[in-house]
PDB file of C-alpha atoms in Angstrom:
ATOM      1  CA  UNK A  77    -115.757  39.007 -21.797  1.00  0.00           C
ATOM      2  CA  UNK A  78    -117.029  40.348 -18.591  1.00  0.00           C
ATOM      3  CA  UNK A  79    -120.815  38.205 -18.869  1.00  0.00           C
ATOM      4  CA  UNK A  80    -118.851  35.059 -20.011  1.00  0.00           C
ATOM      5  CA  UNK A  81    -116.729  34.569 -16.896  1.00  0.00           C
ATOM      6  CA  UNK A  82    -119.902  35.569 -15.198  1.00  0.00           C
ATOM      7  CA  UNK A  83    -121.488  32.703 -16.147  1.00  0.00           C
ATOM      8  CA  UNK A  84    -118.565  30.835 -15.474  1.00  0.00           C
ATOM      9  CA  UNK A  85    -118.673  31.765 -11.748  1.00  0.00           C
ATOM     10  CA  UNK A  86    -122.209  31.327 -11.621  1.00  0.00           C
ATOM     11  CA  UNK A  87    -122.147  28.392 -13.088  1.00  0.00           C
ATOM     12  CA  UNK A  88    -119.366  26.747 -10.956  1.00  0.00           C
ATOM     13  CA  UNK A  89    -121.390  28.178  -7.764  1.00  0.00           C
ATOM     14  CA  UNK A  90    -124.888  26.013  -8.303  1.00  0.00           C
ATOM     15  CA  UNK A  91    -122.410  23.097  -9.558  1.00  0.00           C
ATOM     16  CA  UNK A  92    -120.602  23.645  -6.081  1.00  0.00           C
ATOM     17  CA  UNK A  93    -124.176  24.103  -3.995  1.00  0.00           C
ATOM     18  CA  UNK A  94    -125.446  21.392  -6.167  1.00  0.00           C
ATOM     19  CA  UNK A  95    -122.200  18.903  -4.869  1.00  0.00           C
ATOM     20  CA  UNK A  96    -122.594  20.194  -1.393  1.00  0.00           C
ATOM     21  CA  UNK A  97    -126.529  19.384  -1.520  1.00  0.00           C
ATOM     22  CA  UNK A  98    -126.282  16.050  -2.964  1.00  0.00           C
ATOM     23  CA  UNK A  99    -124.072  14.607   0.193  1.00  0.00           C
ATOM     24  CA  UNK A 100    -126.099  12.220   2.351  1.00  0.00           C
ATOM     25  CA  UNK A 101    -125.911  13.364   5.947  1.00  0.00           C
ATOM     26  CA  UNK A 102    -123.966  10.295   7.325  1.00  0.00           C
ATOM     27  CA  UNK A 103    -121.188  11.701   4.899  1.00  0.00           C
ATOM     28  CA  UNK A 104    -120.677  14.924   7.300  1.00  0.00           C
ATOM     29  CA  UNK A 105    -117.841  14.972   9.484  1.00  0.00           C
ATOM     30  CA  UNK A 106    -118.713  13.927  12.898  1.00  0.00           C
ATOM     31  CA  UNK A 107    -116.429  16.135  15.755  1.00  0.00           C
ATOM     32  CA  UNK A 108    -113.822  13.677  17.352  1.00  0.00           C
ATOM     33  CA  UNK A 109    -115.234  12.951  21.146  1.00  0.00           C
ATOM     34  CA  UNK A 110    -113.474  15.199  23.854  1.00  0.00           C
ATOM     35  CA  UNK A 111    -112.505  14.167  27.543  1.00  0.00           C
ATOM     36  CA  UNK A 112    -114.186  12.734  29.970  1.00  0.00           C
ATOM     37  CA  UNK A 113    -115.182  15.156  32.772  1.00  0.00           C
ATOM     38  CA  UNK A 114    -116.273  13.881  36.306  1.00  0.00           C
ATOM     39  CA  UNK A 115    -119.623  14.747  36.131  1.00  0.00           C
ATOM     40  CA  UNK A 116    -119.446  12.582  33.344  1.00  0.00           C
ATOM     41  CA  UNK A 117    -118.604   9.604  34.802  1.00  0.00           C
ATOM     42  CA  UNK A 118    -120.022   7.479  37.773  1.00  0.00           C
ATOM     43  CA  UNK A 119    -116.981   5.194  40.097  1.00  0.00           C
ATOM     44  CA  UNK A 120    -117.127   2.021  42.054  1.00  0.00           C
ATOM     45  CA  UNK A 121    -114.795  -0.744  43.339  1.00  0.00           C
ATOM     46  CA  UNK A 122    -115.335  -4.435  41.156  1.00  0.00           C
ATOM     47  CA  UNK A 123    -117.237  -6.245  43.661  1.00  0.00           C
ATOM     48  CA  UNK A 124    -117.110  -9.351  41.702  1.00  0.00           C
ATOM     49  CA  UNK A 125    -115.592 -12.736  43.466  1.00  0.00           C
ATOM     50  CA  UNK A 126    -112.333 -12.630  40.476  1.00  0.00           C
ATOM     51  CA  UNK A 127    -112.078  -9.076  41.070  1.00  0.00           C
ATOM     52  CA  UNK A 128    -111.347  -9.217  44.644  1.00  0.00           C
ATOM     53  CA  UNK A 129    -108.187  -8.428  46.258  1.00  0.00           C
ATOM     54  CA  UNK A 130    -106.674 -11.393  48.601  1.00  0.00           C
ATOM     55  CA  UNK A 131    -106.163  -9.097  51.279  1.00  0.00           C
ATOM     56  CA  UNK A 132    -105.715 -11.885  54.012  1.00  0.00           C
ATOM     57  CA  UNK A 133    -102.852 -13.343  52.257  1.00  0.00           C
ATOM     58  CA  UNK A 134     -99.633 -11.366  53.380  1.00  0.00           C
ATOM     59  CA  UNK A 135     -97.092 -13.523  50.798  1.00  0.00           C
ATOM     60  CA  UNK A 136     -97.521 -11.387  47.511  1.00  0.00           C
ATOM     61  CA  UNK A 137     -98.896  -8.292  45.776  1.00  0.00           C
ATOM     62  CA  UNK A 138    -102.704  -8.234  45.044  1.00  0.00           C
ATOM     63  CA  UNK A 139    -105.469  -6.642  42.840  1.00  0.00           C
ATOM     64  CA  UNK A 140    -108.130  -4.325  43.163  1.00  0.00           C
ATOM     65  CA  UNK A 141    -110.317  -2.426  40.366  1.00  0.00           C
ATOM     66  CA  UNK A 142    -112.169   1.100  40.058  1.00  0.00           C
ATOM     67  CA  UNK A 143    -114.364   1.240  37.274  1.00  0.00           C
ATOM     68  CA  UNK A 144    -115.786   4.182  35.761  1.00  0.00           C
ATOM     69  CA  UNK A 145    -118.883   4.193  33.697  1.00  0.00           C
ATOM     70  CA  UNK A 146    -120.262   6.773  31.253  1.00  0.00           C
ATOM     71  CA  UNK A 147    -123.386   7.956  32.463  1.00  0.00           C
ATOM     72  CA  UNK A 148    -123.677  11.242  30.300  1.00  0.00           C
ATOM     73  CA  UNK A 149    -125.241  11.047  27.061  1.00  0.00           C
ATOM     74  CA  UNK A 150    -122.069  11.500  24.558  1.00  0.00           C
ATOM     75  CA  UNK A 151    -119.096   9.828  23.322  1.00  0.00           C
ATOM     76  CA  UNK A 152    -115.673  11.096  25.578  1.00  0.00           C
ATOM     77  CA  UNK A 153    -112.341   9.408  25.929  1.00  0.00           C
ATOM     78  CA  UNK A 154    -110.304   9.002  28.967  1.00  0.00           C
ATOM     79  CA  UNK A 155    -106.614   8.149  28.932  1.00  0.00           C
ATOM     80  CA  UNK A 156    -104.023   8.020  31.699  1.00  0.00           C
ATOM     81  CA  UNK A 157    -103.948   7.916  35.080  1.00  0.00           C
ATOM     82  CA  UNK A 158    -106.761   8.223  37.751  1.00  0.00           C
ATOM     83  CA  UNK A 159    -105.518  10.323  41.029  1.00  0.00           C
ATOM     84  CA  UNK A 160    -105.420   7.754  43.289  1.00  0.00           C
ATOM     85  CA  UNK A 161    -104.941   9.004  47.295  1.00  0.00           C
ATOM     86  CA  UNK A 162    -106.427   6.841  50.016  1.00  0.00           C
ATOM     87  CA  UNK A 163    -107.507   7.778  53.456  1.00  0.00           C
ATOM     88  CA  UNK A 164    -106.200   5.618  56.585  1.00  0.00           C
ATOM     89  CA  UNK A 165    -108.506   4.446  59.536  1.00  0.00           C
ATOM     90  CA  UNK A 166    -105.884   4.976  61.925  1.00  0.00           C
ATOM     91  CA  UNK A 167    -105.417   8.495  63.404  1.00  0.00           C
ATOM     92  CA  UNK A 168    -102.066   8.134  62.287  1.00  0.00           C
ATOM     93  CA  UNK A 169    -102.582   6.884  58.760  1.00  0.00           C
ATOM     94  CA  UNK A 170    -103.472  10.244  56.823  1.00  0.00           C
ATOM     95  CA  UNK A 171    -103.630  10.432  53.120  1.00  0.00           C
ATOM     96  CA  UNK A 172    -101.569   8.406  50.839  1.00  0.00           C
ATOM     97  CA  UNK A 173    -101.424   9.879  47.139  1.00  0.00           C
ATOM     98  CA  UNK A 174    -100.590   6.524  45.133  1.00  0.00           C
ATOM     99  CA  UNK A 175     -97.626   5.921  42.706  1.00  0.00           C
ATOM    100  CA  UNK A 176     -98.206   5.353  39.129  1.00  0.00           C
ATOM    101  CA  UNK A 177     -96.473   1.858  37.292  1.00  0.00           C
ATOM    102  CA  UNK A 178     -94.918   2.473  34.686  1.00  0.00           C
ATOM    103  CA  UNK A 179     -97.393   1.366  31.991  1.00  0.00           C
ATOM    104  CA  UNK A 180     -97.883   3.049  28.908  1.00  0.00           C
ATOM    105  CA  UNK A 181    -101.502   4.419  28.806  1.00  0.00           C
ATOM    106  CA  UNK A 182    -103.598   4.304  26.100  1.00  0.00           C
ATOM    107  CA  UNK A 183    -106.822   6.706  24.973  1.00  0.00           C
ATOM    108  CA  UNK A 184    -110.142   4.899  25.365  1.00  0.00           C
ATOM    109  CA  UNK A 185    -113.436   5.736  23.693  1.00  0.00           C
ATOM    110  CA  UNK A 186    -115.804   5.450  25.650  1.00  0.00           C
ATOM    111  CA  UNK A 187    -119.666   5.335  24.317  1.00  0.00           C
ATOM    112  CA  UNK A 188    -122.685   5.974  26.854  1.00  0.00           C
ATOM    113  CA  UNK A 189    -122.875   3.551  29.413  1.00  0.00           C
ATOM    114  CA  UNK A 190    -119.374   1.950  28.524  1.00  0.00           C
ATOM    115  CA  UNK A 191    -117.754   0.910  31.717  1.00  0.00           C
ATOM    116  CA  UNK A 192    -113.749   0.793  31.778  1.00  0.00           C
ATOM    117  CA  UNK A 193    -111.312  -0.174  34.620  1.00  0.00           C
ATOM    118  CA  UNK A 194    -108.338   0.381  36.245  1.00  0.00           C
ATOM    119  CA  UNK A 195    -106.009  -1.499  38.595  1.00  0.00           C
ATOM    120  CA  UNK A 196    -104.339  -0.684  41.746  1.00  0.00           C
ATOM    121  CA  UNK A 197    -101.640  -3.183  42.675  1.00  0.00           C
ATOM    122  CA  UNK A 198    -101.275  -3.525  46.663  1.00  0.00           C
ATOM    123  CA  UNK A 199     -99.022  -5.222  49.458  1.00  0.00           C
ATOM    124  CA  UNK A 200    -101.110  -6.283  52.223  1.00  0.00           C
ATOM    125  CA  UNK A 201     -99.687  -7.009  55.682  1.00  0.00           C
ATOM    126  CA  UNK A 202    -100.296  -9.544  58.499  1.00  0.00           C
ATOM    127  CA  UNK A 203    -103.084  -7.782  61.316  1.00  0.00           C
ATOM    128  CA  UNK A 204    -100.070  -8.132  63.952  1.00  0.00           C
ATOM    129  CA  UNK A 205     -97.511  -5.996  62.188  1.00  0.00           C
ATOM    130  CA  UNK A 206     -97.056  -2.784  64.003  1.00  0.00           C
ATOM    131  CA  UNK A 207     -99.132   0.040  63.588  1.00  0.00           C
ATOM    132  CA  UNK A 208     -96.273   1.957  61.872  1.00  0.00           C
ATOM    133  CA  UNK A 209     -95.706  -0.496  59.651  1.00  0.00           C
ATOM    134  CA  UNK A 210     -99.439  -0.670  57.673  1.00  0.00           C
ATOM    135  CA  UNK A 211    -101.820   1.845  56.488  1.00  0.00           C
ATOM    136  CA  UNK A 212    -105.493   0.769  57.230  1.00  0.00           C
ATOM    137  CA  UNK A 213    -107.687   1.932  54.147  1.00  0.00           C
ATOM    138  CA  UNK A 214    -110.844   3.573  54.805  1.00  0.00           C
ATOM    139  CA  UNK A 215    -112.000   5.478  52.037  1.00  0.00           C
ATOM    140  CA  UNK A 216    -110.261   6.171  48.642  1.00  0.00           C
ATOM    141  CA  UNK A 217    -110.249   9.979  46.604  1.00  0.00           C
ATOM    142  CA  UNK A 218    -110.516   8.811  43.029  1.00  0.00           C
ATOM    143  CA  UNK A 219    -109.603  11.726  40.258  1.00  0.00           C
ATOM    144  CA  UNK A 220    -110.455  10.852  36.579  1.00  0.00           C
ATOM    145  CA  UNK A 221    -107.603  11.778  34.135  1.00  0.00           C
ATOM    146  CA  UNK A 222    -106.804  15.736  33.914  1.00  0.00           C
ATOM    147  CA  UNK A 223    -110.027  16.522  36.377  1.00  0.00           C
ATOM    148  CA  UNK A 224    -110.059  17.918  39.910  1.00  0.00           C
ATOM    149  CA  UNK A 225    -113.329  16.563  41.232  1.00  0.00           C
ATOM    150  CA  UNK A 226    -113.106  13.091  42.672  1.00  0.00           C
ATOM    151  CA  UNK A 227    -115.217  10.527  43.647  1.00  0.00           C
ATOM    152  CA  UNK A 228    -115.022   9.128  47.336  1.00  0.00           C
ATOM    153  CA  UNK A 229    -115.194   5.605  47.683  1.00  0.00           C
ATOM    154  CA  UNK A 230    -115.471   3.528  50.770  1.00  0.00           C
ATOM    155  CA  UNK A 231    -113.043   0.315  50.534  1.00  0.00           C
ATOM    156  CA  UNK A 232    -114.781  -2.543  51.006  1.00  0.00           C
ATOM    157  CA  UNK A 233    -112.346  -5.209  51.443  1.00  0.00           C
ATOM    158  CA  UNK A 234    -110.721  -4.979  54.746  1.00  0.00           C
ATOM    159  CA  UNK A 235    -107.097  -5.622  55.224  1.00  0.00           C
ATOM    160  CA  UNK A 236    -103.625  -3.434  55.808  1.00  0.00           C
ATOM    161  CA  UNK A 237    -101.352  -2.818  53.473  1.00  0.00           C
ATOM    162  CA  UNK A 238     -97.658  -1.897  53.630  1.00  0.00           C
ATOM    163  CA  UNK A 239     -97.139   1.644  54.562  1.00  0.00           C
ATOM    164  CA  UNK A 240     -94.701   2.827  51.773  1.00  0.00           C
ATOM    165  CA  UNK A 241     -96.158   6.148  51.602  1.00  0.00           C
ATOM    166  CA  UNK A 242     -92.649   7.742  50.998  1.00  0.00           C
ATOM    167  CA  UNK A 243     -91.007   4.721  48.866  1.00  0.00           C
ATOM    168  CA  UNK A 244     -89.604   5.282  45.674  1.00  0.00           C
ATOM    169  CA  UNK A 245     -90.889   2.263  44.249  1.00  0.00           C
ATOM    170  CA  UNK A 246     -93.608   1.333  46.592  1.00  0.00           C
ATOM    171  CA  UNK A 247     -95.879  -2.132  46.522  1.00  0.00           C
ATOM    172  CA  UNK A 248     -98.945  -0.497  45.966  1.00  0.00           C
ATOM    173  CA  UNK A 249     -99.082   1.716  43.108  1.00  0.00           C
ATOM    174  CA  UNK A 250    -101.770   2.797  39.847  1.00  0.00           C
ATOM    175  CA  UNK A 251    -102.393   1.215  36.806  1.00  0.00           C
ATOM    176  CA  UNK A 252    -103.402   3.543  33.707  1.00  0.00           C
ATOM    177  CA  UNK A 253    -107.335   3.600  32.744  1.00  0.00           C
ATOM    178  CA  UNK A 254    -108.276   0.023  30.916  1.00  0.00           C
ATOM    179  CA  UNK A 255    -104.943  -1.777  32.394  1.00  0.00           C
TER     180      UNK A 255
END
């Protein structure tokens, strides 16, 4: 009894090695791409003439874009929100950590050099409104989704915008990554 379920076992065993053998190497599970990390990424305003913001018109909200682009050599995913806090030109501008919209975010794939966007909705302001009234951007601190490290980007559009720094639902405000 003992040498027959022996051979049983061994017999299952080169059947199983056999089965595992015989699988073509596309069949093998592939690991599910992890996050995005800074170092990652590279980050840069759209310079493009439809992806510019209308900052001399002072009637209604406006558009600008940060892209990032995949520069590493693997597959990651970003979803949600970049950290978004922009740096005033006037002395008494400071730092003004953006709101996010209320958008839904979605996770993005992103392959090696895949390039995805974001937008940041703003209120620009008429050059003669006082000082206290508009924040003059300078540079912007751009945090990719669940990172510390940002990117510093110098805003090259001109124009004031609204100072609502301490609004509850302020005019300029984040979009999630690919909105």
């Amino acid at each position: 009894m003992k040498s027959k379920l022996t051979a049983v076992t061994l017999a299952a065993i080169v059947v199983a090695g056999t089965a595992a053998a015989a699988l073509p190497a596309s069949a093998a599970v592939k690991a599910a791409p992890t996050r995005c990390h800074t170092a990652d990424l590279k980050a840069g305003f759209a310079l493009g003439d439809d992806a510019k913001p209308e900052m001399g018109q002072t009637d209604k909200q406006t558009q600008a874009y940060i892209w990032f682009t995949n520069k590493s050599t693997r597959t990651c995913t970003l979803s949600g929100f970049a950290g978004v806090d922009m740096v005033g030109a006037q002395k008494t501008d400071g730092t003004w950590s953006l709101a996010r919209s209320s958008k839904a975010p979605a996770k993005l794939v992103l392959e090696k050099g895949d390039t995805v966007d974001f937008g940041i909705t703003l209120l620009p302001v008429a050059a003669s409104t006082p000082k206290a009234q508009k924040f003059v951007p300078a540079k912007f601190l751009v945090t990719p989704p669940n990172e510390t490290a940002h990117f510093t980007l110098t805003w090259p559009f001109g124009g004031q915008i609204l100072k609502q720094d301490a609004a509850t639902h302020p005019g300029t405000f984040v979009d999630p990554i690919g909105q």
